[in-house]
mmCIF file of C-alpha atoms in Angstrom:
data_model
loop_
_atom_site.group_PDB
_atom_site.id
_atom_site.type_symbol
_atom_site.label_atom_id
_atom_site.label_comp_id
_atom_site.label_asym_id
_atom_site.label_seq_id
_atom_site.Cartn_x
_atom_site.Cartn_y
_atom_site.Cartn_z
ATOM 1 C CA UNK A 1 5.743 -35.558 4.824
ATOM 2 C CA UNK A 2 3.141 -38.098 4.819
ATOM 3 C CA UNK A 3 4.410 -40.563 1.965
ATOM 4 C CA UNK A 4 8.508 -40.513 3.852
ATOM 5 C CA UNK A 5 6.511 -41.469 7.005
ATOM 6 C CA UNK A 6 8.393 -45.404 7.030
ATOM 7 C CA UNK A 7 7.608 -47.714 10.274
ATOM 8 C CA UNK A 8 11.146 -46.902 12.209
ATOM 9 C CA UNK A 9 10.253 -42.632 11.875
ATOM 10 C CA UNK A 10 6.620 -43.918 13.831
ATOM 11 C CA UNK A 11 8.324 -45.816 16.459
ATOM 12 C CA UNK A 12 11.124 -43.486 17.455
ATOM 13 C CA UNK A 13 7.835 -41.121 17.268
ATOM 14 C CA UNK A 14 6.204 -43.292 20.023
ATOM 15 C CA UNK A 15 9.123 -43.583 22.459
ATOM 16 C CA UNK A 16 9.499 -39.767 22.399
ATOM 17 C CA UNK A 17 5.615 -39.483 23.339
ATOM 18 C CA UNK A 18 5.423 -42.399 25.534
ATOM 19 C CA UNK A 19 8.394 -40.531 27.749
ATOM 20 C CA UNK A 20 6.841 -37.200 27.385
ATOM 21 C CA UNK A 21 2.953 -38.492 28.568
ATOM 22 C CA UNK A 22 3.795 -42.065 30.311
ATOM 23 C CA UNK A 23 2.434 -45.324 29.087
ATOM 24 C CA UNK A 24 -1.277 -44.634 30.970
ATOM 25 C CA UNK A 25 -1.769 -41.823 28.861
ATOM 26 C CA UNK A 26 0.055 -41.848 24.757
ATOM 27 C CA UNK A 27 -2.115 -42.291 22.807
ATOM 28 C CA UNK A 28 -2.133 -42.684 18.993
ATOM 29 C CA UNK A 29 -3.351 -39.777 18.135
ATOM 30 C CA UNK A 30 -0.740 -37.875 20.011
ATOM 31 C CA UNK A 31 1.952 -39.763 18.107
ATOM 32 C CA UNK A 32 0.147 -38.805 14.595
ATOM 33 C CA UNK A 33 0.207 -35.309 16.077
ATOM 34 C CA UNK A 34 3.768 -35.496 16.834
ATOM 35 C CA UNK A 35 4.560 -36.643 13.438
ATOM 36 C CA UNK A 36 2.214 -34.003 11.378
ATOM 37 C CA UNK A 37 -0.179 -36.744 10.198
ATOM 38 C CA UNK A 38 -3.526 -38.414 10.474
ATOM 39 C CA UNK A 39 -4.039 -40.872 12.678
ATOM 40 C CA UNK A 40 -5.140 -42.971 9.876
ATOM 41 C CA UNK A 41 -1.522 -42.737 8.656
ATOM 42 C CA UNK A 42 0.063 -44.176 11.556
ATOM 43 C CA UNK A 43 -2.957 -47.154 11.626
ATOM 44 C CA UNK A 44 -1.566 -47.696 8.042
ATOM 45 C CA UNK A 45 1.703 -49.587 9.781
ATOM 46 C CA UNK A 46 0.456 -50.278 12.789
ATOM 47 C CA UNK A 47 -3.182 -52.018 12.293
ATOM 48 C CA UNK A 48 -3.916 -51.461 16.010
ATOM 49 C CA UNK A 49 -2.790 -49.881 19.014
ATOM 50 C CA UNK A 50 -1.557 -52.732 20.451
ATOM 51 C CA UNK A 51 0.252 -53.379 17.454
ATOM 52 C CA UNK A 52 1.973 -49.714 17.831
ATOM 53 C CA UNK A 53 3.058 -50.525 21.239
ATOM 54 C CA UNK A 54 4.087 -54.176 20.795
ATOM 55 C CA UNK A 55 6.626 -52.887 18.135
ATOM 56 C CA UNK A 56 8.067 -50.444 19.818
ATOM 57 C CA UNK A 57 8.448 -52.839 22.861
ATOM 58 C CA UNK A 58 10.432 -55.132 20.838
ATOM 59 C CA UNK A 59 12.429 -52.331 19.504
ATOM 60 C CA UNK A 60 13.581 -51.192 22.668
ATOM 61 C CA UNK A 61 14.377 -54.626 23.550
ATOM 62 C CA UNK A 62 16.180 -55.597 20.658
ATOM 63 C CA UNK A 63 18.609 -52.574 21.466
ATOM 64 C CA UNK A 64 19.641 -54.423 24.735
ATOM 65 C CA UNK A 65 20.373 -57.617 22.614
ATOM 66 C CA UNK A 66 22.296 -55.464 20.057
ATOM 67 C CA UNK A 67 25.867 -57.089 20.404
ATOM 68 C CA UNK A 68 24.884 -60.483 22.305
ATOM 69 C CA UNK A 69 24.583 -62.567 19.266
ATOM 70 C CA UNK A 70 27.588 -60.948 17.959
ATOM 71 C CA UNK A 71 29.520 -62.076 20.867
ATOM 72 C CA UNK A 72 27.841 -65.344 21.071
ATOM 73 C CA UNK A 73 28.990 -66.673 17.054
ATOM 74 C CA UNK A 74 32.343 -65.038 17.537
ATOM 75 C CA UNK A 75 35.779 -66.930 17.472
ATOM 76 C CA UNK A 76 36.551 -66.950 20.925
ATOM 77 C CA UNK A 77 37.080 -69.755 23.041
ATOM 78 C CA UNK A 78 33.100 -70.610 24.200
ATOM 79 C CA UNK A 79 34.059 -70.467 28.134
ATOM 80 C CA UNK A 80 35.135 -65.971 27.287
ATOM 81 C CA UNK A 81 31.931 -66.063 25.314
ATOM 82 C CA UNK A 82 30.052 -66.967 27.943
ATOM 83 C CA UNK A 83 31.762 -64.378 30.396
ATOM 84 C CA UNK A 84 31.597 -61.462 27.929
ATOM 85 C CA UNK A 85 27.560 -62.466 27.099
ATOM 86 C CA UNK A 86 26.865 -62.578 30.285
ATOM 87 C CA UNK A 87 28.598 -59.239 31.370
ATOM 88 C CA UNK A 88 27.425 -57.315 28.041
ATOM 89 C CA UNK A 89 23.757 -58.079 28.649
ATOM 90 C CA UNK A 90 23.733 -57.071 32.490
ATOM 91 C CA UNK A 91 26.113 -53.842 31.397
ATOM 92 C CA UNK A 92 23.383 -52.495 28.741
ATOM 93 C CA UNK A 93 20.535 -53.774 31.003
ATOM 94 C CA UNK A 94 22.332 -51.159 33.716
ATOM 95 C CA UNK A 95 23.049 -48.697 31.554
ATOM 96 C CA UNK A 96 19.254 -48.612 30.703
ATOM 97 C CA UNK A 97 18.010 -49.068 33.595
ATOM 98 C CA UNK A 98 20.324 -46.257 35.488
ATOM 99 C CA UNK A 99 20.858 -43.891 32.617
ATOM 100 C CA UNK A 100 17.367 -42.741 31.519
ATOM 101 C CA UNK A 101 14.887 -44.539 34.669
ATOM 102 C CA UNK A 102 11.928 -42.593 33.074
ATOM 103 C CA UNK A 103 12.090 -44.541 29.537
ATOM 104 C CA UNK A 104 13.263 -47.776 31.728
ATOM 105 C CA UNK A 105 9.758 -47.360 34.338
ATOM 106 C CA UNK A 106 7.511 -46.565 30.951
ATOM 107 C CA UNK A 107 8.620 -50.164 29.104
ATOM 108 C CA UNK A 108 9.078 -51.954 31.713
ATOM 109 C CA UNK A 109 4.692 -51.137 31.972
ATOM 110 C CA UNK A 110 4.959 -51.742 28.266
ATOM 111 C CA UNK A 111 7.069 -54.997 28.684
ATOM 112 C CA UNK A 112 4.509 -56.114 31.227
ATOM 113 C CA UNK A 113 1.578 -55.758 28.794
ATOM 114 C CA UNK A 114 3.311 -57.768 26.053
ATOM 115 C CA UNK A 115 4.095 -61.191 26.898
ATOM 116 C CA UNK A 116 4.769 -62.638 23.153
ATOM 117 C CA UNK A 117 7.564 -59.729 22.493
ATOM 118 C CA UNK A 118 8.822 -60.798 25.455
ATOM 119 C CA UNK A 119 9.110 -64.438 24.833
ATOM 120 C CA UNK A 120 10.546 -64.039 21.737
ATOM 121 C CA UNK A 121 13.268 -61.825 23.253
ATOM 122 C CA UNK A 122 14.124 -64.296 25.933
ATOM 123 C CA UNK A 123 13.798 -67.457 23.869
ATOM 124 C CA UNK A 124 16.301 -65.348 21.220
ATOM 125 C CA UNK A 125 18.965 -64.756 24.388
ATOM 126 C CA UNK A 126 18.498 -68.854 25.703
ATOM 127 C CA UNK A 127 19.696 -69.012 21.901
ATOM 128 C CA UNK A 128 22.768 -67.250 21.827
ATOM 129 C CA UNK A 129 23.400 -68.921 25.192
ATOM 130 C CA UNK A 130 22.715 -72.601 24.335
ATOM 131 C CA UNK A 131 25.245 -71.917 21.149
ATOM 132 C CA UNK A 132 27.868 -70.713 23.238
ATOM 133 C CA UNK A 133 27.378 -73.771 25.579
ATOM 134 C CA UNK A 134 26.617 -76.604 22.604
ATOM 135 C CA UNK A 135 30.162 -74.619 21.045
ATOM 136 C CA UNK A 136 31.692 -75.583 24.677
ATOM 137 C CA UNK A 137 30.476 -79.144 24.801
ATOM 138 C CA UNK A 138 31.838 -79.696 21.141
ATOM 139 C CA UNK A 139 35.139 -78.276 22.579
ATOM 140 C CA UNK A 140 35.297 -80.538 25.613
ATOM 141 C CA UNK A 141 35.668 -77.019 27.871
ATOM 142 C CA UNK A 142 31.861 -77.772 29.318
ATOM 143 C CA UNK A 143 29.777 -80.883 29.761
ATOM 144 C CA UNK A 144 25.842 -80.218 29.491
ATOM 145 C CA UNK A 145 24.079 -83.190 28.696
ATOM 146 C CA UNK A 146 21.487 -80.499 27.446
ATOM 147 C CA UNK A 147 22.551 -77.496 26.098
ATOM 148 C CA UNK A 148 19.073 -75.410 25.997
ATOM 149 C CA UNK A 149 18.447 -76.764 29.499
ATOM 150 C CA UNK A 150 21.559 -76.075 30.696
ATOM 151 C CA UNK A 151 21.120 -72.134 29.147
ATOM 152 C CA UNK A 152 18.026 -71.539 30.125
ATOM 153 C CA UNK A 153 19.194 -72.549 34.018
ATOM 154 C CA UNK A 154 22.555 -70.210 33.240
ATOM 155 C CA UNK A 155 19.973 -67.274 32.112
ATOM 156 C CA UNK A 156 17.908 -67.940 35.204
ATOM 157 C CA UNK A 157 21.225 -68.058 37.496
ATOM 158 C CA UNK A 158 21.727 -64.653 36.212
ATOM 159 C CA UNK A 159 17.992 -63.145 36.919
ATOM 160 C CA UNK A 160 19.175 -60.914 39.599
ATOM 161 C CA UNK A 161 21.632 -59.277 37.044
ATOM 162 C CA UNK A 162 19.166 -58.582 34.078
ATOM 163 C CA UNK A 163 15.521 -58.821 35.300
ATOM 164 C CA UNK A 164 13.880 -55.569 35.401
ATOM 165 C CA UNK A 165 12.555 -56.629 38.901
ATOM 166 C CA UNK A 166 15.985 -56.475 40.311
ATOM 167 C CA UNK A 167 16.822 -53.024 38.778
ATOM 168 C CA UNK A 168 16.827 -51.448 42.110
ATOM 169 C CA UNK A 169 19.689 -52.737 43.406
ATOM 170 C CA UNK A 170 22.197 -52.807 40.302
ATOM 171 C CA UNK A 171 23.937 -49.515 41.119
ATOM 172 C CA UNK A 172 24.691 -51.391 44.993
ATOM 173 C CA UNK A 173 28.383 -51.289 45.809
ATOM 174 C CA UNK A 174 29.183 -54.970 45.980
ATOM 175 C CA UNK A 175 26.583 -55.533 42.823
ATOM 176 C CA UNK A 176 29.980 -56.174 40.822
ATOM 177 C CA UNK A 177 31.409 -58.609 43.163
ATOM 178 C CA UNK A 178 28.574 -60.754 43.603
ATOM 179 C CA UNK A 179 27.654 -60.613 39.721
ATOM 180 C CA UNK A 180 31.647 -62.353 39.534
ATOM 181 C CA UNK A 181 31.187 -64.401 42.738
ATOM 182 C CA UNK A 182 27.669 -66.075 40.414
ATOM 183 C CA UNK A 183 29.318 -66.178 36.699
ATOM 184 C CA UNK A 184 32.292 -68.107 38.864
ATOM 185 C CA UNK A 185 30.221 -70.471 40.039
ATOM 186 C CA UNK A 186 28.208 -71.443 36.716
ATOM 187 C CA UNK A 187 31.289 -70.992 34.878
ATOM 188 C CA UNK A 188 32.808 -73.875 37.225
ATOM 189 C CA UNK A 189 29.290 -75.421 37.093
ATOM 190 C CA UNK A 190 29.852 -75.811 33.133
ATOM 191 C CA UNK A 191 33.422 -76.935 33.119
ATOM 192 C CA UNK A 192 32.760 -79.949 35.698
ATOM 193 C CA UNK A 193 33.429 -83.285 34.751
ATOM 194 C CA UNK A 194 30.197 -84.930 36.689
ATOM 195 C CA UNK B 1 -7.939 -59.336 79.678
ATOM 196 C CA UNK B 2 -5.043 -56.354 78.639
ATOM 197 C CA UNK B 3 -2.916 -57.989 81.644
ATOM 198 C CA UNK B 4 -2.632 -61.261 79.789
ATOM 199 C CA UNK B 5 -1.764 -58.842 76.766
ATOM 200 C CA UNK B 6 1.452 -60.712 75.230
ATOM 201 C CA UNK B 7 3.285 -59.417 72.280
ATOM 202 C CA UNK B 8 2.582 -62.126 70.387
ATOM 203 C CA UNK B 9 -0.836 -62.066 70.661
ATOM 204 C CA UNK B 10 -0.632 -58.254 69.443
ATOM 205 C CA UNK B 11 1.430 -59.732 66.316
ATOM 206 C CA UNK B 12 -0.987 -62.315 65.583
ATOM 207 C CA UNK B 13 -4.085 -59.688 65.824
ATOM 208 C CA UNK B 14 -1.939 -57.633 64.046
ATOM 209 C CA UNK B 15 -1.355 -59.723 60.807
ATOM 210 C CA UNK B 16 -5.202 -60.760 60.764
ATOM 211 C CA UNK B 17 -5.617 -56.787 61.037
ATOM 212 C CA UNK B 18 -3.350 -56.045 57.985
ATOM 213 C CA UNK B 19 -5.255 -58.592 55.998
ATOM 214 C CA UNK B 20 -8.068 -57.316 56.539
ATOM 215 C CA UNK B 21 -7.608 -53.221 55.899
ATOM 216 C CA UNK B 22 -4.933 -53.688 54.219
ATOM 217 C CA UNK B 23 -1.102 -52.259 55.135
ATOM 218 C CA UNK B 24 -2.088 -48.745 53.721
ATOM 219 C CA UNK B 25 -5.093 -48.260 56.071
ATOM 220 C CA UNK B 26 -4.441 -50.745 59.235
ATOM 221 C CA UNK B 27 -3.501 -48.556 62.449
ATOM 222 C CA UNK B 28 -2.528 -49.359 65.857
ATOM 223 C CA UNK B 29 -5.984 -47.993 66.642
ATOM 224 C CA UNK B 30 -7.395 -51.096 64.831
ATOM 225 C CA UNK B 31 -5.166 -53.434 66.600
ATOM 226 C CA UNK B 32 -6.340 -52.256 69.711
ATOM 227 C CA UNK B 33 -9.713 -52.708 68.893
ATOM 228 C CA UNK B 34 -9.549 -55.995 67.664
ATOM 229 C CA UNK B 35 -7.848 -56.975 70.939
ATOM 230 C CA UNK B 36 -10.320 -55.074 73.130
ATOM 231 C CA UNK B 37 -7.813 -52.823 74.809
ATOM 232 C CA UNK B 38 -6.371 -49.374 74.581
ATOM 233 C CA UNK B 39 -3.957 -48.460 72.335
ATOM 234 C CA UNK B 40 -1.525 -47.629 75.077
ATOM 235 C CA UNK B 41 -1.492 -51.366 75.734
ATOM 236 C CA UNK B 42 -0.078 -51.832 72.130
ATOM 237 C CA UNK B 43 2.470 -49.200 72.608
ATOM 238 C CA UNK B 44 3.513 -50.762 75.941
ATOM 239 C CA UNK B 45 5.072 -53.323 73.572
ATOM 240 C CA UNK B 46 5.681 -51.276 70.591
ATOM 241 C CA UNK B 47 6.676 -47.720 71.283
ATOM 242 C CA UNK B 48 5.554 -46.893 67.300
ATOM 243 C CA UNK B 49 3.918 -47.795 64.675
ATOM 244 C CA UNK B 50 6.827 -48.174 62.680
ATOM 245 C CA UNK B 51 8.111 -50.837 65.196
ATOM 246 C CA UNK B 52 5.055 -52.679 65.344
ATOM 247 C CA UNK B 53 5.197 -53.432 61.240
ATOM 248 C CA UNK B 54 8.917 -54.282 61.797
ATOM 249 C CA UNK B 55 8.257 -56.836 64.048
ATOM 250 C CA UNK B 56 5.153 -58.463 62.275
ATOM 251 C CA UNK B 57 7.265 -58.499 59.137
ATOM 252 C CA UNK B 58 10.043 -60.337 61.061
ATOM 253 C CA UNK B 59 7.925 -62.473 61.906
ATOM 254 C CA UNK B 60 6.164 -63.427 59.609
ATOM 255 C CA UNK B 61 9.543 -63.747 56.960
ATOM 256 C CA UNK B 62 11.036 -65.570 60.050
ATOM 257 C CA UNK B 63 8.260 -68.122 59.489
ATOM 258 C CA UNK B 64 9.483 -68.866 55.654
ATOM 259 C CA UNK B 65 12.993 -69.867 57.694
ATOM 260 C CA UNK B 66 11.584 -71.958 60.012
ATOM 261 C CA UNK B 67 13.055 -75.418 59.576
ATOM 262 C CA UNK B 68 15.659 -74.045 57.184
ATOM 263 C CA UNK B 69 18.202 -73.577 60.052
ATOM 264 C CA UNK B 70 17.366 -77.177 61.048
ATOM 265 C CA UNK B 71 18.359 -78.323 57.740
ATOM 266 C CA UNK B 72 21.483 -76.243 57.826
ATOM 267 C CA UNK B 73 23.240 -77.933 60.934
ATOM 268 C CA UNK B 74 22.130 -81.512 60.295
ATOM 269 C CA UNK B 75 24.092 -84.364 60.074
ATOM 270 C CA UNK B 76 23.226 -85.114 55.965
ATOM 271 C CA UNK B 77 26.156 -84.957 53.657
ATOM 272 C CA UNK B 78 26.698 -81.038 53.101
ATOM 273 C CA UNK B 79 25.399 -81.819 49.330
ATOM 274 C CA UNK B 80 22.161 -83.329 50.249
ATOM 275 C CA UNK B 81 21.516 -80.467 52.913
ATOM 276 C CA UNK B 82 22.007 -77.928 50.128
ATOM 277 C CA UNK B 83 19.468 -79.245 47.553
ATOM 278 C CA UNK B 84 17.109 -79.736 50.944
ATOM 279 C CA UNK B 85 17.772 -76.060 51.872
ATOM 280 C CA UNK B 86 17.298 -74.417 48.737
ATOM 281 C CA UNK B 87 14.037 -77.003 47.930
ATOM 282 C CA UNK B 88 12.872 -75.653 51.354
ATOM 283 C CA UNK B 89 13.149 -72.308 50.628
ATOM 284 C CA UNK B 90 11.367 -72.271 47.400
ATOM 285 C CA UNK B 91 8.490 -74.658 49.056
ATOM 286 C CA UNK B 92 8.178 -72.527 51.677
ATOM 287 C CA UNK B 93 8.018 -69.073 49.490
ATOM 288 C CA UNK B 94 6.059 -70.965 46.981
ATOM 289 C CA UNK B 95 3.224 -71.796 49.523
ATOM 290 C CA UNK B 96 3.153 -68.597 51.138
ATOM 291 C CA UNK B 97 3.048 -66.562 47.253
ATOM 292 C CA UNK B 98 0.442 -69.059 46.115
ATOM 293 C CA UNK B 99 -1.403 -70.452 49.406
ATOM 294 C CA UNK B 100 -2.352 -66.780 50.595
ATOM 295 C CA UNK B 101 -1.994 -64.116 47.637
ATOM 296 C CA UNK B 102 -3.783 -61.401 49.682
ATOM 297 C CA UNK B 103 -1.199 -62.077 52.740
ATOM 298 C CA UNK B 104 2.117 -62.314 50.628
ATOM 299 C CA UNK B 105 0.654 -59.157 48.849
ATOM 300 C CA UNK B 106 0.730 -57.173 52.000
ATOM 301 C CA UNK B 107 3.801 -57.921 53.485
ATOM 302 C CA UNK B 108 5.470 -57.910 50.001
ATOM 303 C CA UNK B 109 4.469 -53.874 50.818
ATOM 304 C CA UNK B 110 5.604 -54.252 54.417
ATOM 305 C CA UNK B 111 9.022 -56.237 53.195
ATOM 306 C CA UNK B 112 9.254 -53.189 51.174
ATOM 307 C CA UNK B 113 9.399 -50.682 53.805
ATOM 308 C CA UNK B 114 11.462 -52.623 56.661
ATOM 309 C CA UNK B 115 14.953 -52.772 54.746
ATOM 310 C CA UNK B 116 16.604 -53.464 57.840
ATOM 311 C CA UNK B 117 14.249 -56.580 59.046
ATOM 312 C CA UNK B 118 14.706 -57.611 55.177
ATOM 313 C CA UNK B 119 18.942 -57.227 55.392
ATOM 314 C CA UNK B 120 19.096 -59.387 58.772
ATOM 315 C CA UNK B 121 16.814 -61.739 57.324
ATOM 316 C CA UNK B 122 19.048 -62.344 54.507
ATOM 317 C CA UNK B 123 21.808 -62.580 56.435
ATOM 318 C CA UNK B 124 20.586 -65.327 58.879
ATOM 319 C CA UNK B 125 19.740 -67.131 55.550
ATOM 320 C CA UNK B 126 23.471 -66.377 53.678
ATOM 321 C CA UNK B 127 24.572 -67.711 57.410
ATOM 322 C CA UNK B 128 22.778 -70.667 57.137
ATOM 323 C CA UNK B 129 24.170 -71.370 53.355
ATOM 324 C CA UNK B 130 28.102 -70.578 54.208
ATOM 325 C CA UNK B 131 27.556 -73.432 57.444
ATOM 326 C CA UNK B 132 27.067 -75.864 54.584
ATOM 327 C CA UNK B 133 29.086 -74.442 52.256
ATOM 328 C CA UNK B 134 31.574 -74.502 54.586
ATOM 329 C CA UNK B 135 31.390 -78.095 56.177
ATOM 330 C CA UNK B 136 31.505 -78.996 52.303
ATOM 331 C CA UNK B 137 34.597 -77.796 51.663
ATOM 332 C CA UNK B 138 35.557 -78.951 55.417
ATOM 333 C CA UNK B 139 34.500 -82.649 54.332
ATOM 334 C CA UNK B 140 36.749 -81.977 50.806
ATOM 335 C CA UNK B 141 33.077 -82.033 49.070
ATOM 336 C CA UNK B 142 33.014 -78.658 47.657
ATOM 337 C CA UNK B 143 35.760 -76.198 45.866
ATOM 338 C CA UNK B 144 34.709 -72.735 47.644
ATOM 339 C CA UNK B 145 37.938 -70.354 48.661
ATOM 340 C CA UNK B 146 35.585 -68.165 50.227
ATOM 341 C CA UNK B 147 32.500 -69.407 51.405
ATOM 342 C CA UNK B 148 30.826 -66.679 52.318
ATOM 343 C CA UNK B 149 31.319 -65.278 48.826
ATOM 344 C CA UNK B 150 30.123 -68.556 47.089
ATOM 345 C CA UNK B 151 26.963 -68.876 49.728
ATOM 346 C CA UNK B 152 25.929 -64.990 48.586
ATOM 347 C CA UNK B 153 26.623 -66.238 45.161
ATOM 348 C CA UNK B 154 23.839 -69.564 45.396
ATOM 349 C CA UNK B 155 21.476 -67.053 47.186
ATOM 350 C CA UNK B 156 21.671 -64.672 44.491
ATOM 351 C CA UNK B 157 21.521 -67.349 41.520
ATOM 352 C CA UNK B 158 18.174 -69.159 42.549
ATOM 353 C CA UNK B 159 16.655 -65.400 43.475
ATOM 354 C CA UNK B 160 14.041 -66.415 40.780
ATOM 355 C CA UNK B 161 12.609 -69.530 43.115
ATOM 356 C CA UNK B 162 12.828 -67.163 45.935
ATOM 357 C CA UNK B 163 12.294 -63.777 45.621
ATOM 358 C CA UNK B 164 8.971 -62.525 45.715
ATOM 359 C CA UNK B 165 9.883 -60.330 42.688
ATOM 360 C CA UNK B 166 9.182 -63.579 40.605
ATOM 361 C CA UNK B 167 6.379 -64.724 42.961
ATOM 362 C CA UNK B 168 4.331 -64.308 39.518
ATOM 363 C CA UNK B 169 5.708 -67.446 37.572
ATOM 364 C CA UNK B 170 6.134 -69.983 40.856
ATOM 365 C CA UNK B 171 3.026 -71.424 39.338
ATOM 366 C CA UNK B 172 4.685 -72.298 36.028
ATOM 367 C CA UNK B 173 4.650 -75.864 34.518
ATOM 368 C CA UNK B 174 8.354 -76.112 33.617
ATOM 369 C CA UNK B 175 9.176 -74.183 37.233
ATOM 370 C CA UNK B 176 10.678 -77.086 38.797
ATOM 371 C CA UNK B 177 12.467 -78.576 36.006
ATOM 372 C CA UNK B 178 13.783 -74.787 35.784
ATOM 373 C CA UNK B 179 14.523 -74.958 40.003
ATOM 374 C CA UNK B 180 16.303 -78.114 39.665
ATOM 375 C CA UNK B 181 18.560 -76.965 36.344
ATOM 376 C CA UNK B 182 19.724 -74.216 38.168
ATOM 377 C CA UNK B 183 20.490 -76.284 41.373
ATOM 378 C CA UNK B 184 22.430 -79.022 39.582
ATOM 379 C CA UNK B 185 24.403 -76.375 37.719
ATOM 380 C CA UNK B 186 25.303 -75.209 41.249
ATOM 381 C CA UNK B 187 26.396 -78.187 42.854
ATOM 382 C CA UNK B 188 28.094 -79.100 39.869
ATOM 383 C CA UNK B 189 30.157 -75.705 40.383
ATOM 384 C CA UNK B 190 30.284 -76.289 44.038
ATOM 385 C CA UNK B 191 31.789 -79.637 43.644
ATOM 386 C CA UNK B 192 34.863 -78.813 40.449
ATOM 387 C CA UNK B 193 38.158 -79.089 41.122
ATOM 388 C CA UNK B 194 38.657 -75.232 40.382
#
């Protein structure tokens, strides 16, 4: 078993134990026990602990961004890019969030601990989202003196739609409605001539 | 002394209280203490406990607003009065999140527990937003079919300079060049000819 133990069998190893015991308590050693090897094993991929966990965090948050830079280097015109981005991240950031709270509570401890993986995930979205707006300048749809400025505003605009903080009050009635009302706004925001 | 016993004095004792036990162990016992009196007298003003947290935490998130509603219904150009509004807002949190961390950690618990004080308090400040809003589009300024909508809409987009959720990064060095990206992006989308 030991020499088919690859880096992706650990990690899906270490979200089933970090659901089953919570992020306080998973340990290492539980996940080599899970897996039917030594400790030493796991340490083999994952130098550290920290290591371990940091992977797995960017794992889980890659699986949100699964899609987005699809949808931000497709054909379509940049101004439905920027609509379908925008409603594809908060729509698997729900569906997270709503669908299994227990994993969403353990990373968003694990998230917390890891600001790097973090970084790297947001500066990777402000990516997708300052091609879709540089695409829209090019195109004359949007003016934005500075694309990367102007996407890292738009991501910010949107905080209350994919933070983790706000998580609480995405299955609200009117959560829909207001998530429009704001894409309206920055959509209009983009497509001024100032 | 408990006939000069005012309800604003029992607030006042009541928030230096909280700071000092903390909101998980402060009781009306330890108001009453602190003001010398019997904690009948507190109840006189506050039939429960329950009611006596509401009203400090009105209080003391109706101090954030102070001078907002000012801003609101003066005579400015409706633009000028919305960057002053939502720069007020964020100076206001900001100095509160930063200026007392112990406080703003307390009543971030209290906020927490008083969803009604919290709802109204939001409202009064989505009221305050559509009376610009509103005299924007009145003055041909703004593009809003709905103002209401759209003033919901700028609330929600600049929740990360406001809600205590994101109290954490109000320290940042790019925070205002973030604040004021988002708030041009706004206008801009406030002022197109949708």
């Amino acid at each position: 078993m030991a020499d088919a133990l690859t880096a992706e069998t650990i990690l899906g190893t270490t979200e089933d134990v970090l659901r089953r015991y919570g992020p306080a308590k998973a340990t290492v050693v539980d996940v080599a026990r899970a897996l039917g090897v030594s400790h030493g094993s796991v340490y083999r991929h994952f130098p550290t602990k920290a290591a371990l966990r940091e992977a797995v965090t960017q794992r889980w948050l890659a699986r949100a961004h699964s899609g987005l830079s699809d949808i931000a280097a497709s054909d379509a015109p940049p101004v439905d890019r920027l609509r379908d981005w925008l409603a594809a991240l908060f729509e698997a950031k729900r569906k997270k969030a709503l669908g299994d709270p227990e994993l969403f509570a353990t990373f968003t401890v694990l998230v917390g601990e890891s600001s790097a993986v973090v970084d790297a995930h947001i500066a990777s979205m402000v990516d997708d989202l300052t091609m879709i707006i540089g695409d829209g300048v090019a195109a004359n749809d949007f003016t934005a003196p500075n694309p990367e400025l102007t996407a890292k505003a738009v991501f910010e605009a949107t905080a209350r739609f994919h933070d983790p903080a706000h998580a609480g009050s995405w299955s609200d009635p009117d959560v829909d409605t207001a998530f429009k009302a704001v894409v309206d706004l920055l959509v209009a925001g983009l497509r001024s001539r100032r």
